[in-house]
mmCIF file with all atom_site columns, C-alpha atoms in Angstrom:
data_model
loop_
_atom_site.group_PDB
_atom_site.id
_atom_site.type_symbol
_atom_site.label_atom_id
_atom_site.label_alt_id
_atom_site.label_comp_id
_atom_site.label_asym_id
_atom_site.label_entity_id
_atom_site.label_seq_id
_atom_site.pdbx_PDB_ins_code
_atom_site.Cartn_x
_atom_site.Cartn_y
_atom_site.Cartn_z
_atom_site.occupancy
_atom_site.B_iso_or_equiv
_atom_site.pdbx_formal_charge
_atom_site.auth_seq_id
_atom_site.auth_comp_id
_atom_site.auth_asym_id
_atom_site.auth_atom_id
_atom_site.pdbx_PDB_model_num
ATOM 1   C CA . UNK A 1 1   ? 0.000   0.000  0.000   1.00 87.00 ? 28  UNK A CA 1
ATOM 2   C CA . UNK A 1 2   ? 1.208   3.500  -0.814  1.00 93.00 ? 29  UNK A CA 1
ATOM 3   C CA . UNK A 1 3   ? -0.005  7.088  -0.892  1.00 96.00 ? 30  UNK A CA 1
ATOM 4   C CA . UNK A 1 4   ? -0.168  8.186  -4.525  1.00 97.00 ? 31  UNK A CA 1
ATOM 5   C CA . UNK A 1 5   ? 0.888   11.773 -5.211  1.00 98.00 ? 32  UNK A CA 1
ATOM 6   C CA . UNK A 1 6   ? 0.928   13.752 -8.460  1.00 98.00 ? 33  UNK A CA 1
ATOM 7   C CA . UNK A 1 7   ? 2.567   17.148 -8.906  1.00 97.00 ? 34  UNK A CA 1
ATOM 8   C CA . UNK A 1 8   ? 3.001   19.631 -11.738 1.00 96.00 ? 35  UNK A CA 1
ATOM 9   C CA . UNK A 1 9   ? 6.304   20.871 -13.084 1.00 94.00 ? 36  UNK A CA 1
ATOM 10  C CA . UNK A 1 10  ? 7.714   23.646 -10.937 1.00 94.00 ? 37  UNK A CA 1
ATOM 11  C CA . UNK A 1 11  ? 6.758   21.946 -7.676  1.00 96.00 ? 38  UNK A CA 1
ATOM 12  C CA . UNK A 1 12  ? 9.553   20.285 -5.694  1.00 93.00 ? 39  UNK A CA 1
ATOM 13  C CA . UNK A 1 13  ? 7.937   17.953 -3.125  1.00 95.00 ? 40  UNK A CA 1
ATOM 14  C CA . UNK A 1 14  ? 11.209  16.456 -1.854  1.00 95.00 ? 41  UNK A CA 1
ATOM 15  C CA . UNK A 1 15  ? 11.141  18.150 1.586   1.00 95.00 ? 42  UNK A CA 1
ATOM 16  C CA . UNK A 1 16  ? 7.625   16.894 2.299   1.00 96.00 ? 43  UNK A CA 1
ATOM 17  C CA . UNK A 1 17  ? 8.461   13.422 1.051   1.00 96.00 ? 44  UNK A CA 1
ATOM 18  C CA . UNK A 1 18  ? 11.439  13.298 3.412   1.00 96.00 ? 45  UNK A CA 1
ATOM 19  C CA . UNK A 1 19  ? 9.332   14.498 6.334   1.00 95.00 ? 46  UNK A CA 1
ATOM 20  C CA . UNK A 1 20  ? 6.655   11.943 5.506   1.00 96.00 ? 47  UNK A CA 1
ATOM 21  C CA . UNK A 1 21  ? 9.183   9.103  5.254   1.00 96.00 ? 48  UNK A CA 1
ATOM 22  C CA . UNK A 1 22  ? 10.479  9.977  8.724   1.00 95.00 ? 49  UNK A CA 1
ATOM 23  C CA . UNK A 1 23  ? 6.974   10.141 10.174  1.00 95.00 ? 50  UNK A CA 1
ATOM 24  C CA . UNK A 1 24  ? 5.254   7.311  8.321   1.00 95.00 ? 51  UNK A CA 1
ATOM 25  C CA . UNK A 1 25  ? 7.768   4.720  7.108   1.00 96.00 ? 52  UNK A CA 1
ATOM 26  C CA . UNK A 1 26  ? 4.881   2.236  7.018   1.00 96.00 ? 53  UNK A CA 1
ATOM 27  C CA . UNK A 1 27  ? 3.155   4.133  4.188   1.00 97.00 ? 54  UNK A CA 1
ATOM 28  C CA . UNK A 1 28  ? 5.478   5.133  1.314   1.00 97.00 ? 55  UNK A CA 1
ATOM 29  C CA . UNK A 1 29  ? 4.548   7.843  -1.167  1.00 97.00 ? 56  UNK A CA 1
ATOM 30  C CA . UNK A 1 30  ? 4.556   7.174  -4.901  1.00 97.00 ? 57  UNK A CA 1
ATOM 31  C CA . UNK A 1 31  ? 5.211   10.619 -6.407  1.00 97.00 ? 58  UNK A CA 1
ATOM 32  C CA . UNK A 1 32  ? 4.988   11.286 -10.137 1.00 97.00 ? 59  UNK A CA 1
ATOM 33  C CA . UNK A 1 33  ? 5.171   14.532 -12.085 1.00 96.00 ? 60  UNK A CA 1
ATOM 34  C CA . UNK A 1 34  ? 2.362   15.233 -14.552 1.00 95.00 ? 61  UNK A CA 1
ATOM 35  C CA . UNK A 1 35  ? 1.765   17.814 -17.263 1.00 92.00 ? 62  UNK A CA 1
ATOM 36  C CA . UNK A 1 36  ? -0.400  20.752 -16.256 1.00 93.00 ? 63  UNK A CA 1
ATOM 37  C CA . UNK A 1 37  ? -3.162  20.126 -18.835 1.00 92.00 ? 64  UNK A CA 1
ATOM 38  C CA . UNK A 1 38  ? -3.811  16.724 -17.208 1.00 94.00 ? 65  UNK A CA 1
ATOM 39  C CA . UNK A 1 39  ? -2.917  17.650 -13.633 1.00 96.00 ? 66  UNK A CA 1
ATOM 40  C CA . UNK A 1 40  ? -6.260  16.418 -12.246 1.00 96.00 ? 67  UNK A CA 1
ATOM 41  C CA . UNK A 1 41  ? -6.816  13.394 -14.468 1.00 96.00 ? 68  UNK A CA 1
ATOM 42  C CA . UNK A 1 42  ? -5.243  10.743 -12.237 1.00 96.00 ? 69  UNK A CA 1
ATOM 43  C CA . UNK A 1 43  ? -6.853  12.223 -9.128  1.00 96.00 ? 70  UNK A CA 1
ATOM 44  C CA . UNK A 1 44  ? -10.350 12.278 -10.615 1.00 95.00 ? 71  UNK A CA 1
ATOM 45  C CA . UNK A 1 45  ? -9.891  8.772  -12.007 1.00 95.00 ? 72  UNK A CA 1
ATOM 46  C CA . UNK A 1 46  ? -9.002  7.440  -8.565  1.00 95.00 ? 73  UNK A CA 1
ATOM 47  C CA . UNK A 1 47  ? -5.464  6.668  -9.655  1.00 96.00 ? 74  UNK A CA 1
ATOM 48  C CA . UNK A 1 48  ? -3.939  9.258  -7.280  1.00 97.00 ? 75  UNK A CA 1
ATOM 49  C CA . UNK A 1 49  ? -4.759  10.308 -3.722  1.00 97.00 ? 76  UNK A CA 1
ATOM 50  C CA . UNK A 1 50  ? -3.398  13.878 -3.661  1.00 97.00 ? 77  UNK A CA 1
ATOM 51  C CA . UNK A 1 51  ? -2.002  16.346 -6.145  1.00 98.00 ? 78  UNK A CA 1
ATOM 52  C CA . UNK A 1 52  ? -0.052  19.581 -6.183  1.00 98.00 ? 79  UNK A CA 1
ATOM 53  C CA . UNK A 1 53  ? -1.715  21.580 -8.957  1.00 98.00 ? 80  UNK A CA 1
ATOM 54  C CA . UNK A 1 54  ? -1.459  25.023 -10.490 1.00 97.00 ? 81  UNK A CA 1
ATOM 55  C CA . UNK A 1 55  ? -4.657  27.008 -10.000 1.00 96.00 ? 82  UNK A CA 1
ATOM 56  C CA . UNK A 1 56  ? -7.261  27.586 -11.229 1.00 94.00 ? 83  UNK A CA 1
ATOM 57  C CA . UNK A 1 57  ? -8.946  24.181 -11.282 1.00 93.00 ? 84  UNK A CA 1
ATOM 58  C CA . UNK A 1 58  ? -12.559 23.045 -11.268 1.00 89.00 ? 85  UNK A CA 1
ATOM 59  C CA . UNK A 1 59  ? -12.979 22.366 -7.559  1.00 82.00 ? 86  UNK A CA 1
ATOM 60  C CA . UNK A 1 60  ? -16.220 20.396 -7.568  1.00 90.00 ? 87  UNK A CA 1
ATOM 61  C CA . UNK A 1 61  ? -15.812 17.357 -5.316  1.00 93.00 ? 88  UNK A CA 1
ATOM 62  C CA . UNK A 1 62  ? -12.332 18.415 -4.233  1.00 96.00 ? 89  UNK A CA 1
ATOM 63  C CA . UNK A 1 63  ? -10.746 19.833 -1.120  1.00 96.00 ? 90  UNK A CA 1
ATOM 64  C CA . UNK A 1 64  ? -8.381  22.641 -2.150  1.00 96.00 ? 91  UNK A CA 1
ATOM 65  C CA . UNK A 1 65  ? -5.670  24.237 -0.007  1.00 95.00 ? 92  UNK A CA 1
ATOM 66  C CA . UNK A 1 66  ? -3.960  27.164 -1.788  1.00 96.00 ? 93  UNK A CA 1
ATOM 67  C CA . UNK A 1 67  ? -0.286  27.262 -0.859  1.00 95.00 ? 94  UNK A CA 1
ATOM 68  C CA . UNK A 1 68  ? 2.273   29.624 -2.370  1.00 95.00 ? 95  UNK A CA 1
ATOM 69  C CA . UNK A 1 69  ? 2.216   32.156 -5.185  1.00 95.00 ? 96  UNK A CA 1
ATOM 70  C CA . UNK A 1 70  ? 4.580   32.102 -8.151  1.00 96.00 ? 97  UNK A CA 1
ATOM 71  C CA . UNK A 1 71  ? 5.892   35.380 -9.546  1.00 95.00 ? 98  UNK A CA 1
ATOM 72  C CA . UNK A 1 72  ? 5.205   35.857 -13.261 1.00 97.00 ? 99  UNK A CA 1
ATOM 73  C CA . UNK A 1 73  ? 8.245   36.274 -15.493 1.00 97.00 ? 100 UNK A CA 1
ATOM 74  C CA . UNK A 1 74  ? 8.668   37.117 -19.152 1.00 97.00 ? 101 UNK A CA 1
ATOM 75  C CA . UNK A 1 75  ? 11.073  34.893 -21.077 1.00 97.00 ? 102 UNK A CA 1
ATOM 76  C CA . UNK A 1 76  ? 13.050  36.661 -23.810 1.00 97.00 ? 103 UNK A CA 1
ATOM 77  C CA . UNK A 1 77  ? 15.910  35.765 -26.131 1.00 96.00 ? 104 UNK A CA 1
ATOM 78  C CA . UNK A 1 78  ? 19.150  36.763 -24.456 1.00 95.00 ? 105 UNK A CA 1
ATOM 79  C CA . UNK A 1 79  ? 19.975  39.244 -27.217 1.00 94.00 ? 106 UNK A CA 1
ATOM 80  C CA . UNK A 1 80  ? 16.584  40.980 -27.022 1.00 95.00 ? 107 UNK A CA 1
ATOM 81  C CA . UNK A 1 81  ? 16.686  44.812 -26.595 1.00 94.00 ? 108 UNK A CA 1
ATOM 82  C CA . UNK A 1 82  ? 14.854  44.473 -23.234 1.00 94.00 ? 109 UNK A CA 1
ATOM 83  C CA . UNK A 1 83  ? 17.066  41.675 -21.901 1.00 94.00 ? 110 UNK A CA 1
ATOM 84  C CA . UNK A 1 84  ? 19.124  44.041 -19.706 1.00 94.00 ? 111 UNK A CA 1
ATOM 85  C CA . UNK A 1 85  ? 16.106  45.193 -17.678 1.00 96.00 ? 112 UNK A CA 1
ATOM 86  C CA . UNK A 1 86  ? 15.833  44.334 -13.984 1.00 96.00 ? 113 UNK A CA 1
ATOM 87  C CA . UNK A 1 87  ? 12.035  44.190 -14.196 1.00 96.00 ? 114 UNK A CA 1
ATOM 88  C CA . UNK A 1 88  ? 9.406   44.716 -16.857 1.00 96.00 ? 115 UNK A CA 1
ATOM 89  C CA . UNK A 1 89  ? 5.751   45.647 -17.066 1.00 96.00 ? 116 UNK A CA 1
ATOM 90  C CA . UNK A 1 90  ? 3.258   44.099 -19.452 1.00 94.00 ? 117 UNK A CA 1
ATOM 91  C CA . UNK A 1 91  ? 3.002   47.387 -21.339 1.00 95.00 ? 118 UNK A CA 1
ATOM 92  C CA . UNK A 1 92  ? 6.695   47.226 -22.190 1.00 95.00 ? 119 UNK A CA 1
ATOM 93  C CA . UNK A 1 93  ? 5.897   44.225 -24.402 1.00 94.00 ? 120 UNK A CA 1
ATOM 94  C CA . UNK A 1 94  ? 2.918   45.737 -26.226 1.00 92.00 ? 121 UNK A CA 1
ATOM 95  C CA . UNK A 1 95  ? 4.783   46.214 -29.503 1.00 91.00 ? 122 UNK A CA 1
ATOM 96  C CA . UNK A 1 96  ? 6.659   42.916 -29.293 1.00 92.00 ? 123 UNK A CA 1
ATOM 97  C CA . UNK A 1 97  ? 5.415   39.612 -30.819 1.00 94.00 ? 124 UNK A CA 1
ATOM 98  C CA . UNK A 1 98  ? 4.414   36.843 -28.444 1.00 95.00 ? 125 UNK A CA 1
ATOM 99  C CA . UNK A 1 99  ? 5.621   33.286 -28.965 1.00 95.00 ? 126 UNK A CA 1
ATOM 100 C CA . UNK A 1 100 ? 2.853   30.707 -29.532 1.00 94.00 ? 127 UNK A CA 1
ATOM 101 C CA . UNK A 1 101 ? 1.832   29.151 -26.198 1.00 88.00 ? 128 UNK A CA 1
ATOM 102 C CA . UNK A 1 102 ? 2.490   25.425 -25.925 1.00 91.00 ? 129 UNK A CA 1
ATOM 103 C CA . UNK A 1 103 ? 1.208   22.834 -23.458 1.00 89.00 ? 130 UNK A CA 1
ATOM 104 C CA . UNK A 1 104 ? 4.843   21.902 -22.810 1.00 92.00 ? 131 UNK A CA 1
ATOM 105 C CA . UNK A 1 105 ? 6.660   24.874 -21.202 1.00 94.00 ? 132 UNK A CA 1
ATOM 106 C CA . UNK A 1 106 ? 9.979   23.562 -22.507 1.00 94.00 ? 133 UNK A CA 1
ATOM 107 C CA . UNK A 1 107 ? 8.654   23.884 -26.044 1.00 96.00 ? 134 UNK A CA 1
ATOM 108 C CA . UNK A 1 108 ? 7.440   27.414 -25.308 1.00 96.00 ? 135 UNK A CA 1
ATOM 109 C CA . UNK A 1 109 ? 10.953  28.346 -24.179 1.00 97.00 ? 136 UNK A CA 1
ATOM 110 C CA . UNK A 1 110 ? 12.319  26.661 -27.295 1.00 97.00 ? 137 UNK A CA 1
ATOM 111 C CA . UNK A 1 111 ? 10.152  28.912 -29.457 1.00 97.00 ? 138 UNK A CA 1
ATOM 112 C CA . UNK A 1 112 ? 11.341  31.980 -27.549 1.00 97.00 ? 139 UNK A CA 1
ATOM 113 C CA . UNK A 1 113 ? 14.938  30.962 -28.110 1.00 96.00 ? 140 UNK A CA 1
ATOM 114 C CA . UNK A 1 114 ? 14.159  30.567 -31.812 1.00 95.00 ? 141 UNK A CA 1
ATOM 115 C CA . UNK A 1 115 ? 13.132  34.228 -31.954 1.00 94.00 ? 142 UNK A CA 1
ATOM 116 C CA . UNK A 1 116 ? 9.365   33.839 -32.391 1.00 95.00 ? 143 UNK A CA 1
ATOM 117 C CA . UNK A 1 117 ? 8.606   36.248 -29.536 1.00 95.00 ? 144 UNK A CA 1
ATOM 118 C CA . UNK A 1 118 ? 8.297   36.451 -25.757 1.00 96.00 ? 145 UNK A CA 1
ATOM 119 C CA . UNK A 1 119 ? 6.425   34.221 -23.322 1.00 97.00 ? 146 UNK A CA 1
ATOM 120 C CA . UNK A 1 120 ? 5.075   34.606 -19.795 1.00 96.00 ? 147 UNK A CA 1
ATOM 121 C CA . UNK A 1 121 ? 5.822   31.744 -17.417 1.00 96.00 ? 148 UNK A CA 1
ATOM 122 C CA . UNK A 1 122 ? 5.678   31.284 -13.646 1.00 96.00 ? 149 UNK A CA 1
ATOM 123 C CA . UNK A 1 123 ? 9.067   31.803 -12.046 1.00 94.00 ? 150 UNK A CA 1
ATOM 124 C CA . UNK A 1 124 ? 9.362   28.109 -11.161 1.00 95.00 ? 151 UNK A CA 1
ATOM 125 C CA . UNK A 1 125 ? 8.864   27.006 -14.774 1.00 96.00 ? 152 UNK A CA 1
ATOM 126 C CA . UNK A 1 126 ? 11.220  29.646 -16.142 1.00 95.00 ? 153 UNK A CA 1
ATOM 127 C CA . UNK A 1 127 ? 13.861  28.388 -13.725 1.00 94.00 ? 154 UNK A CA 1
ATOM 128 C CA . UNK A 1 128 ? 13.166  24.723 -14.505 1.00 94.00 ? 155 UNK A CA 1
ATOM 129 C CA . UNK A 1 129 ? 13.501  25.254 -18.259 1.00 94.00 ? 156 UNK A CA 1
ATOM 130 C CA . UNK A 1 130 ? 16.326  27.792 -18.174 1.00 92.00 ? 157 UNK A CA 1
ATOM 131 C CA . UNK A 1 131 ? 18.793  27.714 -21.038 1.00 94.00 ? 158 UNK A CA 1
ATOM 132 C CA . UNK A 1 132 ? 21.734  29.905 -21.947 1.00 95.00 ? 159 UNK A CA 1
ATOM 133 C CA . UNK A 1 133 ? 20.098  31.613 -24.895 1.00 96.00 ? 160 UNK A CA 1
ATOM 134 C CA . UNK A 1 134 ? 17.074  32.992 -22.999 1.00 97.00 ? 161 UNK A CA 1
ATOM 135 C CA . UNK A 1 135 ? 16.544  35.191 -19.966 1.00 96.00 ? 162 UNK A CA 1
ATOM 136 C CA . UNK A 1 136 ? 13.611  35.422 -17.538 1.00 97.00 ? 163 UNK A CA 1
ATOM 137 C CA . UNK A 1 137 ? 12.697  38.835 -16.114 1.00 97.00 ? 164 UNK A CA 1
ATOM 138 C CA . UNK A 1 138 ? 10.068  39.498 -13.405 1.00 97.00 ? 165 UNK A CA 1
ATOM 139 C CA . UNK A 1 139 ? 6.853   41.208 -14.499 1.00 96.00 ? 166 UNK A CA 1
ATOM 140 C CA . UNK A 1 140 ? 5.859   43.673 -11.800 1.00 95.00 ? 167 UNK A CA 1
ATOM 141 C CA . UNK A 1 141 ? 2.229   44.082 -12.838 1.00 94.00 ? 168 UNK A CA 1
ATOM 142 C CA . UNK A 1 142 ? 1.324   40.571 -14.033 1.00 94.00 ? 169 UNK A CA 1
ATOM 143 C CA . UNK A 1 143 ? -0.932  38.376 -11.925 1.00 93.00 ? 170 UNK A CA 1
ATOM 144 C CA . UNK A 1 144 ? 0.924   35.622 -10.070 1.00 94.00 ? 171 UNK A CA 1
ATOM 145 C CA . UNK A 1 145 ? -0.025  31.980 -10.355 1.00 95.00 ? 172 UNK A CA 1
ATOM 146 C CA . UNK A 1 146 ? -0.661  29.794 -7.319  1.00 97.00 ? 173 UNK A CA 1
ATOM 147 C CA . UNK A 1 147 ? 0.077   26.231 -6.310  1.00 97.00 ? 174 UNK A CA 1
ATOM 148 C CA . UNK A 1 148 ? -2.479  24.258 -4.304  1.00 97.00 ? 175 UNK A CA 1
ATOM 149 C CA . UNK A 1 149 ? -2.777  20.836 -2.696  1.00 98.00 ? 176 UNK A CA 1
ATOM 150 C CA . UNK A 1 150 ? -5.979  19.037 -3.665  1.00 97.00 ? 177 UNK A CA 1
ATOM 151 C CA . UNK A 1 151 ? -7.652  15.727 -2.900  1.00 97.00 ? 178 UNK A CA 1
ATOM 152 C CA . UNK A 1 152 ? -11.072 14.164 -3.400  1.00 96.00 ? 179 UNK A CA 1
ATOM 153 C CA . UNK A 1 153 ? -13.759 14.740 -0.790  1.00 95.00 ? 180 UNK A CA 1
ATOM 154 C CA . UNK A 1 154 ? -14.570 11.009 -0.627  1.00 93.00 ? 181 UNK A CA 1
ATOM 155 C CA . UNK A 1 155 ? -10.872 10.190 -0.103  1.00 91.00 ? 182 UNK A CA 1
ATOM 156 C CA . UNK A 1 156 ? -10.541 12.329 3.036   1.00 92.00 ? 183 UNK A CA 1
ATOM 157 C CA . UNK A 1 157 ? -9.159  10.003 5.720   1.00 94.00 ? 184 UNK A CA 1
ATOM 158 C CA . UNK A 1 158 ? -6.544  10.049 8.471   1.00 95.00 ? 185 UNK A CA 1
ATOM 159 C CA . UNK A 1 159 ? -3.645  9.298  6.095   1.00 96.00 ? 186 UNK A CA 1
ATOM 160 C CA . UNK A 1 160 ? -4.621  12.128 3.772   1.00 96.00 ? 187 UNK A CA 1
ATOM 161 C CA . UNK A 1 161 ? -5.027  14.531 6.672   1.00 95.00 ? 188 UNK A CA 1
ATOM 162 C CA . UNK A 1 162 ? -1.638  13.545 8.076   1.00 96.00 ? 189 UNK A CA 1
ATOM 163 C CA . UNK A 1 163 ? 0.036   14.303 4.748   1.00 97.00 ? 190 UNK A CA 1
ATOM 164 C CA . UNK A 1 164 ? -1.811  17.625 4.593   1.00 96.00 ? 191 UNK A CA 1
ATOM 165 C CA . UNK A 1 165 ? -0.450  18.315 8.055   1.00 95.00 ? 192 UNK A CA 1
ATOM 166 C CA . UNK A 1 166 ? 3.093   17.655 6.867   1.00 96.00 ? 193 UNK A CA 1
ATOM 167 C CA . UNK A 1 167 ? 2.659   20.117 3.997   1.00 95.00 ? 194 UNK A CA 1
ATOM 168 C CA . UNK A 1 168 ? 1.178   22.721 6.325   1.00 91.00 ? 195 UNK A CA 1
ATOM 169 C CA . UNK A 1 169 ? 4.049   22.289 8.777   1.00 87.00 ? 196 UNK A CA 1
ATOM 170 C CA . UNK A 1 170 ? 2.161   20.653 11.615  1.00 80.00 ? 197 UNK A CA 1
ATOM 171 C CA . UNK A 1 171 ? 4.170   18.441 13.921  1.00 71.00 ? 198 UNK A CA 1
ATOM 172 C CA . UNK A 1 172 ? 3.222   14.864 14.647  1.00 66.00 ? 199 UNK A CA 1
ATOM 173 C CA . UNK A 1 173 ? 1.762   15.905 18.032  1.00 63.00 ? 200 UNK A CA 1
ATOM 174 C CA . UNK A 1 174 ? -0.201  18.914 16.858  1.00 58.00 ? 201 UNK A CA 1
ATOM 175 C CA . UNK A 1 175 ? -3.909  18.842 16.189  1.00 44.00 ? 202 UNK A CA 1
ATOM 176 C CA . UNK A 1 176 ? -5.089  18.309 12.641  1.00 48.00 ? 203 UNK A CA 1
ATOM 177 C CA . UNK A 1 177 ? -7.748  20.987 12.891  1.00 44.00 ? 204 UNK A CA 1
ATOM 178 C CA . UNK A 1 178 ? -10.707 21.204 10.599  1.00 40.00 ? 205 UNK A CA 1
ATOM 179 C CA . UNK A 1 179 ? -10.690 19.700 7.146   1.00 42.00 ? 206 UNK A CA 1
ATOM 180 C CA . UNK A 1 180 ? -10.203 22.277 4.427   1.00 44.00 ? 207 UNK A CA 1
ATOM 181 C CA . UNK A 1 181 ? -13.323 23.067 2.453   1.00 42.00 ? 208 UNK A CA 1
ATOM 182 C CA . UNK A 1 182 ? -13.174 23.439 -1.330  1.00 42.00 ? 209 UNK A CA 1
ATOM 183 C CA . UNK A 1 183 ? -11.423 26.688 -2.341  1.00 42.00 ? 210 UNK A CA 1
ATOM 184 C CA . UNK A 1 184 ? -10.617 27.553 1.288   1.00 43.00 ? 211 UNK A CA 1
ATOM 185 C CA . UNK A 1 185 ? -7.311  29.346 1.739   1.00 39.00 ? 212 UNK A CA 1
ATOM 186 C CA . UNK A 1 186 ? -4.873  27.985 4.302   1.00 38.00 ? 213 UNK A CA 1
ATOM 187 C CA . UNK A 1 187 ? -3.784  30.688 6.736   1.00 37.00 ? 214 UNK A CA 1
ATOM 188 C CA . UNK A 1 188 ? -0.669  28.932 7.949   1.00 41.00 ? 215 UNK A CA 1
ATOM 189 C CA . UNK A 1 189 ? 0.242   27.910 4.394   1.00 40.00 ? 216 UNK A CA 1
ATOM 190 C CA . UNK A 1 190 ? -0.066  31.546 3.405   1.00 41.00 ? 217 UNK A CA 1
ATOM 191 C CA . UNK A 1 191 ? 2.323   32.545 6.155   1.00 39.00 ? 218 UNK A CA 1
ATOM 192 C CA . UNK A 1 192 ? 4.756   29.902 4.957   1.00 39.00 ? 219 UNK A CA 1
ATOM 193 C CA . UNK A 1 193 ? 4.491   31.145 1.385   1.00 40.00 ? 220 UNK A CA 1
ATOM 194 C CA . UNK A 1 194 ? 5.224   34.695 2.481   1.00 37.00 ? 221 UNK A CA 1
ATOM 195 C CA . UNK A 1 195 ? 8.208   33.606 4.537   1.00 35.00 ? 222 UNK A CA 1
ATOM 196 C CA . UNK A 1 196 ? 9.748   31.735 1.584   1.00 38.00 ? 223 UNK A CA 1
ATOM 197 C CA . UNK A 1 197 ? 8.552   34.028 -1.159  1.00 40.00 ? 224 UNK A CA 1
ATOM 198 C CA . UNK A 1 198 ? 10.143  37.170 -2.495  1.00 43.00 ? 225 UNK A CA 1
ATOM 199 C CA . UNK A 1 199 ? 10.647  38.283 -6.023  1.00 49.00 ? 226 UNK A CA 1
ATOM 200 C CA . UNK A 1 200 ? 13.124  36.556 -8.312  1.00 52.00 ? 227 UNK A CA 1
ATOM 201 C CA . UNK A 1 201 ? 16.080  38.407 -9.697  1.00 51.00 ? 228 UNK A CA 1
ATOM 202 C CA . UNK A 1 202 ? 16.138  39.592 -13.324 1.00 51.00 ? 229 UNK A CA 1
ATOM 203 C CA . UNK A 1 203 ? 16.870  36.076 -14.580 1.00 47.00 ? 230 UNK A CA 1
ATOM 204 C CA . UNK A 1 204 ? 14.185  34.532 -12.411 1.00 45.00 ? 231 UNK A CA 1
ATOM 205 C CA . UNK A 1 205 ? 16.573  32.442 -10.326 1.00 43.00 ? 232 UNK A CA 1
ATOM 206 C CA . UNK A 1 206 ? 17.138  34.355 -7.086  1.00 40.00 ? 233 UNK A CA 1
ATOM 207 C CA . UNK A 1 207 ? 15.101  36.631 -4.854  1.00 38.00 ? 234 UNK A CA 1
ATOM 208 C CA . UNK A 1 208 ? 14.320  40.309 -4.684  1.00 38.00 ? 235 UNK A CA 1
ATOM 209 C CA . UNK A 1 209 ? 12.568  42.037 -1.828  1.00 35.00 ? 236 UNK A CA 1
ATOM 210 C CA . UNK A 1 210 ? 11.877  45.318 -3.607  1.00 37.00 ? 237 UNK A CA 1
ATOM 211 C CA . UNK A 1 211 ? 8.224   45.912 -4.378  1.00 38.00 ? 238 UNK A CA 1
ATOM 212 C CA . UNK A 1 212 ? 6.616   48.330 -6.749  1.00 41.00 ? 239 UNK A CA 1
ATOM 213 C CA . UNK A 1 213 ? 9.588   48.561 -9.080  1.00 40.00 ? 240 UNK A CA 1
ATOM 214 C CA . UNK A 1 214 ? 9.057   51.029 -11.945 1.00 41.00 ? 241 UNK A CA 1
ATOM 215 C CA . UNK A 1 215 ? 8.795   50.016 -15.555 1.00 43.00 ? 242 UNK A CA 1
ATOM 216 C CA . UNK A 1 216 ? 11.988  48.377 -16.750 1.00 42.00 ? 243 UNK A CA 1
ATOM 217 C CA . UNK A 1 217 ? 12.191  50.681 -19.717 1.00 42.00 ? 244 UNK A CA 1
ATOM 218 C CA . UNK A 1 218 ? 13.808  53.101 -17.312 1.00 41.00 ? 245 UNK A CA 1
ATOM 219 C CA . UNK A 1 219 ? 16.375  50.486 -16.220 1.00 43.00 ? 246 UNK A CA 1
ATOM 220 C CA . UNK A 1 220 ? 17.969  49.585 -19.507 1.00 44.00 ? 247 UNK A CA 1
ATOM 221 C CA . UNK A 1 221 ? 21.694  49.947 -19.907 1.00 41.00 ? 248 UNK A CA 1
ATOM 222 C CA . UNK A 1 222 ? 22.838  52.930 -21.913 1.00 38.00 ? 249 UNK A CA 1
ATOM 223 C CA . UNK A 1 223 ? 23.447  52.196 -25.531 1.00 41.00 ? 250 UNK A CA 1
ATOM 224 C CA . UNK A 1 224 ? 20.937  49.332 -25.801 1.00 39.00 ? 251 UNK A CA 1
#
């Protein structure tokens, strides 16, 4: 017997899997990454017990705990005129072509590198699919995406709740509290997201704490 977990690209569940293995060595977790377009398929088919998904999702029949937000970044060819900016705003891209969106983020980045235009990706995906011929720059006025933990209402048992507790940082002795209702935000998960959040650097791989940065058109290097 095992707990079956699915997660989308950009999510790194290793720390929770380690914590779970220490707490529940009797119940291993089978974790598999899935593509975002089919992120709920295994869960709804009863082939998975929990899933880390990228919102929004159709929440009917599901418990949903929103976790952390992902900063939006724009991916550009490294030789693009805006590539030296620290941050950008959506308006800075108004006159620039956009690369065709693909279900596979790696293919989207491939098209950007080929010079077809720019693409907007969550910071985690831009970092995951980084390559030397592209650069990811934070968008200061683009809506962030959000990762959530979901599971089926009829599959809500003690094992599921214990795993939820691990993700939410509860210790083995702490109370589980009330079961999350569909679309209910997790207060302690929100605190955790804020404590580990922060804005990525201009390439999308570090952190920045500055908020409200002006349009990057005022941050270009001279002569670009």
